[in-house]
């Protein structure tokens, strides 16, 4: 992996007009990048904004896993970086990624997480994410997962599940090699923690993981999650 490797940044979107410009802007400190926005049927100005900022925009059936797989299928880079629309990359992310992937035994990586809100409870969430990522090698999708196309194909891409697609991808990667966590954080929106409350969101996330590990179907977990989400919107 060279310091100047081409990086394809894949951003799945669905009505992200308020966030997409910030996500794309955060990619601009990198060199040799392509930005691919995979839209799942937005009814707002997401597509227009992305196109105006020079991103390649493609359409896909909705579903984060389906959208990210569609983006990976058209990507031309030496590295695939999956970026949520409400997450911002740090300056110099491209060099950090290339350096990380050069380490022996590393098959993928992600970043530490910083949540864009001053609430003390979110600092505890950040610490929990750091602990989980490093000790259990389990970063989640909002930490901007990256890997090579070869490794992505080897593990079978994102499993097209209605939820937990990033969790399952990381489980597959863990059986392949080491996942490195870059200490420079990405910055993500606090919106999902603030919608339901920090404690409730954190507990719900843990219940979802445990349910998945105990064999509850992703479709059923998704229905629980959506019911909780809309109850508080």
Short mmCIF file of C-alpha atoms in Angstrom, two decimals:
data_model
loop_
_atom_site.label_atom_id
_atom_site.label_comp_id
_atom_site.label_asym_id
_atom_site.label_seq_id
_atom_site.Cartn_x
_atom_site.Cartn_y
_atom_site.Cartn_z
CA UNK A 1 0.00 0.00 0.00
CA UNK A 2 1.57 3.28 -1.15
CA UNK A 3 1.15 6.65 0.56
CA UNK A 4 -0.52 7.89 -2.64
CA UNK A 5 -3.06 5.07 -3.03
CA UNK A 6 -6.35 6.00 -4.68
CA UNK A 7 -9.22 5.98 -2.18
CA UNK A 8 -12.87 5.52 -3.14
CA UNK A 9 -15.14 7.11 -0.54
CA UNK A 10 -18.62 5.59 -0.59
CA UNK A 11 -21.44 7.52 1.10
CA UNK A 12 -24.91 5.90 1.33
CA UNK A 13 -27.71 8.49 1.50
CA UNK A 14 -31.45 8.76 1.99
CA UNK A 15 -32.74 12.31 2.47
CA UNK A 16 -29.43 13.67 3.76
CA UNK A 17 -29.63 17.17 2.27
CA UNK A 18 -28.67 18.69 5.64
CA UNK A 19 -25.55 16.54 5.98
CA UNK A 20 -24.16 15.58 2.60
CA UNK A 21 -22.30 18.81 1.87
CA UNK A 22 -20.39 18.54 5.16
CA UNK A 23 -19.49 14.92 4.51
CA UNK A 24 -18.20 15.66 1.01
CA UNK A 25 -16.33 18.76 2.18
CA UNK A 26 -14.47 16.65 4.74
CA UNK A 27 -13.12 14.43 1.96
CA UNK A 28 -11.42 17.30 0.16
CA UNK A 29 -8.22 17.28 2.23
CA UNK A 30 -7.37 13.93 0.67
CA UNK A 31 -5.46 13.38 -2.56
CA UNK A 32 -6.28 10.82 -5.24
CA UNK A 33 -9.83 10.31 -4.04
CA UNK A 34 -13.15 9.67 -5.68
CA UNK A 35 -16.42 10.33 -3.88
CA UNK A 36 -19.34 8.05 -4.71
CA UNK A 37 -22.74 8.95 -3.27
CA UNK A 38 -25.16 6.03 -3.43
CA UNK A 39 -28.68 7.33 -3.05
CA UNK A 40 -31.51 5.11 -1.90
CA UNK A 41 -34.37 7.24 -3.24
CA UNK A 42 -34.10 10.67 -1.61
CA UNK A 43 -37.04 13.04 -1.99
CA UNK A 44 -35.04 16.09 -0.89
CA UNK A 45 -32.06 17.85 -2.54
CA UNK A 46 -29.44 15.25 -1.56
CA UNK A 47 -28.66 14.24 -5.15
CA UNK A 48 -28.54 17.81 -6.46
CA UNK A 49 -26.18 18.91 -3.69
CA UNK A 50 -23.88 15.92 -4.13
CA UNK A 51 -23.66 16.44 -7.88
CA UNK A 52 -22.97 20.16 -7.44
CA UNK A 53 -19.99 19.27 -5.23
CA UNK A 54 -18.49 16.97 -7.85
CA UNK A 55 -19.43 13.60 -6.37
CA UNK A 56 -20.32 10.68 -8.58
CA UNK A 57 -23.95 9.85 -7.79
CA UNK A 58 -25.56 6.49 -8.43
CA UNK A 59 -28.93 5.10 -7.39
CA UNK A 60 -29.63 1.90 -5.52
CA UNK A 61 -32.55 0.20 -3.78
CA UNK A 62 -32.72 1.56 -0.21
CA UNK A 63 -30.80 -0.21 2.52
CA UNK A 64 -27.36 0.77 3.75
CA UNK A 65 -25.75 -2.59 2.92
CA UNK A 66 -27.20 -2.66 -0.60
CA UNK A 67 -26.14 0.93 -1.19
CA UNK A 68 -22.58 0.43 0.04
CA UNK A 69 -22.18 -2.74 -2.02
CA UNK A 70 -23.44 -0.86 -5.08
CA UNK A 71 -20.89 1.88 -4.49
CA UNK A 72 -18.07 -0.62 -4.04
CA UNK A 73 -19.05 -2.30 -7.32
CA UNK A 74 -18.35 0.88 -9.32
CA UNK A 75 -15.37 2.10 -7.27
CA UNK A 76 -11.97 2.34 -8.94
CA UNK A 77 -9.77 2.96 -5.90
CA UNK A 78 -7.09 0.86 -4.23
CA UNK A 79 -8.94 1.40 -0.93
CA UNK A 80 -12.66 1.49 -0.11
CA UNK A 81 -13.75 3.90 2.64
CA UNK A 82 -17.37 3.71 3.80
CA UNK A 83 -18.53 7.05 5.20
CA UNK A 84 -21.89 7.83 6.79
CA UNK A 85 -23.45 11.08 5.60
CA UNK A 86 -23.45 12.58 9.10
CA UNK A 87 -19.76 11.79 9.74
CA UNK A 88 -16.77 14.00 8.94
CA UNK A 89 -13.27 12.79 8.10
CA UNK A 90 -10.18 14.33 9.73
CA UNK A 91 -7.65 16.33 7.74
CA UNK A 92 -5.01 14.01 6.28
CA UNK A 93 -7.25 10.96 6.50
CA UNK A 94 -5.76 9.56 3.28
CA UNK A 95 -2.21 9.37 4.66
CA UNK A 96 -3.49 7.93 7.94
CA UNK A 97 -5.37 5.19 6.07
CA UNK A 98 -2.49 4.25 3.79
CA UNK A 99 -0.09 4.13 6.75
CA UNK A 100 -2.50 1.95 8.72
CA UNK A 101 -2.97 -0.55 5.91
CA UNK A 102 0.80 -0.97 5.55
CA UNK A 103 1.07 -2.53 9.01
CA UNK A 104 1.73 -6.29 9.06
CA UNK A 105 -1.38 -8.41 9.39
CA UNK A 106 -3.82 -5.52 9.00
CA UNK A 107 -6.83 -6.26 6.77
CA UNK A 108 -8.98 -3.22 7.57
CA UNK A 109 -9.33 -0.21 9.82
CA UNK A 110 -11.51 2.51 11.21
CA UNK A 111 -11.18 5.72 13.23
CA UNK A 112 -11.82 6.66 16.82
CA UNK A 113 -15.16 8.41 17.27
CA UNK A 114 -15.89 11.96 18.38
CA UNK A 115 -19.55 12.98 18.82
CA UNK A 116 -20.40 16.56 17.91
CA UNK A 117 -22.13 17.64 21.13
CA UNK A 118 -20.83 18.85 24.53
CA UNK A 119 -22.97 16.53 26.72
CA UNK A 120 -20.84 14.70 29.29
CA UNK A 121 -22.71 11.46 28.66
CA UNK A 122 -21.44 11.47 25.09
CA UNK A 123 -17.85 11.59 26.34
CA UNK A 124 -18.62 8.31 28.11
CA UNK A 125 -20.06 6.92 24.88
CA UNK A 126 -16.84 7.90 23.10
CA UNK A 127 -14.77 6.09 25.73
CA UNK A 128 -16.94 3.02 25.37
CA UNK A 129 -16.47 3.07 21.60
CA UNK A 130 -12.69 3.39 22.01
CA UNK A 131 -12.62 0.45 24.45
CA UNK A 132 -14.86 -1.75 22.27
CA UNK A 133 -12.90 -0.93 19.11
CA UNK A 134 -9.47 -1.61 20.55
CA UNK A 135 -10.05 -4.52 22.93
CA UNK A 136 -12.67 -6.37 20.92
CA UNK A 137 -11.62 -5.22 17.43
CA UNK A 138 -15.25 -4.15 16.83
CA UNK A 139 -15.55 -0.70 15.24
CA UNK A 140 -18.97 0.17 13.82
CA UNK A 141 -19.99 1.88 10.60
CA UNK A 142 -20.02 5.42 11.99
CA UNK A 143 -16.24 5.08 12.51
CA UNK A 144 -15.56 5.11 8.74
CA UNK A 145 -14.48 1.53 8.02
CA UNK A 146 -11.83 1.10 5.31
CA UNK A 147 -10.25 -1.86 3.54
CA UNK A 148 -9.00 -2.93 0.12
CA UNK A 149 -11.38 -4.14 -2.60
CA UNK A 150 -9.62 -7.51 -2.54
CA UNK A 151 -10.37 -8.06 1.14
CA UNK A 152 -13.92 -6.75 0.68
CA UNK A 153 -14.57 -9.31 -2.04
CA UNK A 154 -12.84 -12.07 -0.08
CA UNK A 155 -15.23 -11.72 2.87
CA UNK A 156 -18.28 -11.44 0.63
CA UNK A 157 -19.02 -7.69 0.77
CA UNK A 158 -21.55 -6.26 3.25
CA UNK A 159 -24.15 -8.90 4.08
CA UNK A 160 -27.45 -7.48 2.80
CA UNK A 161 -29.17 -7.42 6.17
CA UNK A 162 -31.78 -4.82 7.19
CA UNK A 163 -29.62 -3.96 10.23
CA UNK A 164 -26.27 -5.06 11.75
CA UNK A 165 -24.52 -5.17 8.37
CA UNK A 166 -21.44 -3.39 9.75
CA UNK A 167 -21.31 -5.66 12.82
CA UNK A 168 -21.37 -8.78 10.64
CA UNK A 169 -18.76 -7.33 8.24
CA UNK A 170 -16.40 -6.70 11.14
CA UNK A 171 -16.94 -10.21 12.50
CA UNK A 172 -15.88 -11.60 9.13
CA UNK A 173 -12.87 -9.30 9.02
CA UNK A 174 -11.78 -10.39 12.49
CA UNK A 175 -11.46 -13.96 11.26
CA UNK A 176 -9.23 -12.74 8.41
CA UNK A 177 -6.71 -10.48 10.15
CA UNK A 178 -6.19 -7.45 12.37
CA UNK A 179 -8.32 -4.32 12.34
CA UNK A 180 -6.41 -1.14 13.14
CA UNK A 181 -8.04 1.82 14.89
CA UNK A 182 -6.67 5.26 13.99
CA UNK A 183 -6.50 7.51 17.07
CA UNK A 184 -7.37 10.66 15.09
CA UNK A 185 -11.17 10.64 15.27
CA UNK A 186 -13.91 11.12 12.76
CA UNK A 187 -16.62 13.49 13.99
CA UNK A 188 -20.20 12.27 13.86
CA UNK A 189 -23.55 13.90 14.54
CA UNK A 190 -25.18 13.42 17.93
CA UNK A 191 -28.65 13.31 16.38
CA UNK A 192 -29.51 9.69 17.10
CA UNK A 193 -28.40 9.93 20.75
CA UNK A 194 -30.32 13.16 21.28
CA UNK A 195 -33.53 11.89 19.67
CA UNK A 196 -34.11 9.12 22.20
CA UNK A 197 -31.73 10.15 24.97
CA UNK A 198 -28.12 9.11 25.54
CA UNK A 199 -28.77 6.35 28.09
CA UNK A 200 -31.73 4.86 26.24
CA UNK A 201 -29.89 4.89 22.89
CA UNK A 202 -26.82 3.24 24.39
CA UNK A 203 -28.91 0.53 26.09
CA UNK A 204 -30.93 -0.07 22.93
CA UNK A 205 -27.72 -0.51 20.93
CA UNK A 206 -26.45 -3.12 23.40
CA UNK A 207 -29.77 -4.98 23.39
CA UNK A 208 -29.69 -5.08 19.58
CA UNK A 209 -26.17 -6.57 19.58
CA UNK A 210 -27.10 -9.20 22.18
CA UNK A 211 -30.30 -10.10 20.33
CA UNK A 212 -28.33 -10.57 17.11
CA UNK A 213 -25.73 -12.73 18.84
CA UNK A 214 -28.49 -14.86 20.34
CA UNK A 215 -29.99 -15.50 16.92
CA UNK A 216 -32.88 -13.03 16.69
CA UNK A 217 -33.44 -12.29 13.01
CA UNK A 218 -32.18 -8.95 11.67
CA UNK A 219 -35.67 -8.26 10.28
CA UNK A 220 -37.20 -8.54 13.75
CA UNK A 221 -34.42 -6.42 15.30
CA UNK A 222 -35.01 -3.79 12.62
CA UNK A 223 -38.71 -3.68 13.46
CA UNK A 224 -37.88 -3.12 17.15
CA UNK A 225 -35.43 -0.38 16.27
CA UNK A 226 -37.82 1.41 13.93
CA UNK A 227 -40.63 1.26 16.48
CA UNK A 228 -38.39 2.88 19.13
CA UNK A 229 -37.11 5.44 16.62
CA UNK A 230 -40.52 6.65 15.46
CA UNK A 231 -41.95 6.60 18.98
CA UNK A 232 -39.67 9.52 19.80
CA UNK A 233 -39.71 11.50 16.54
#
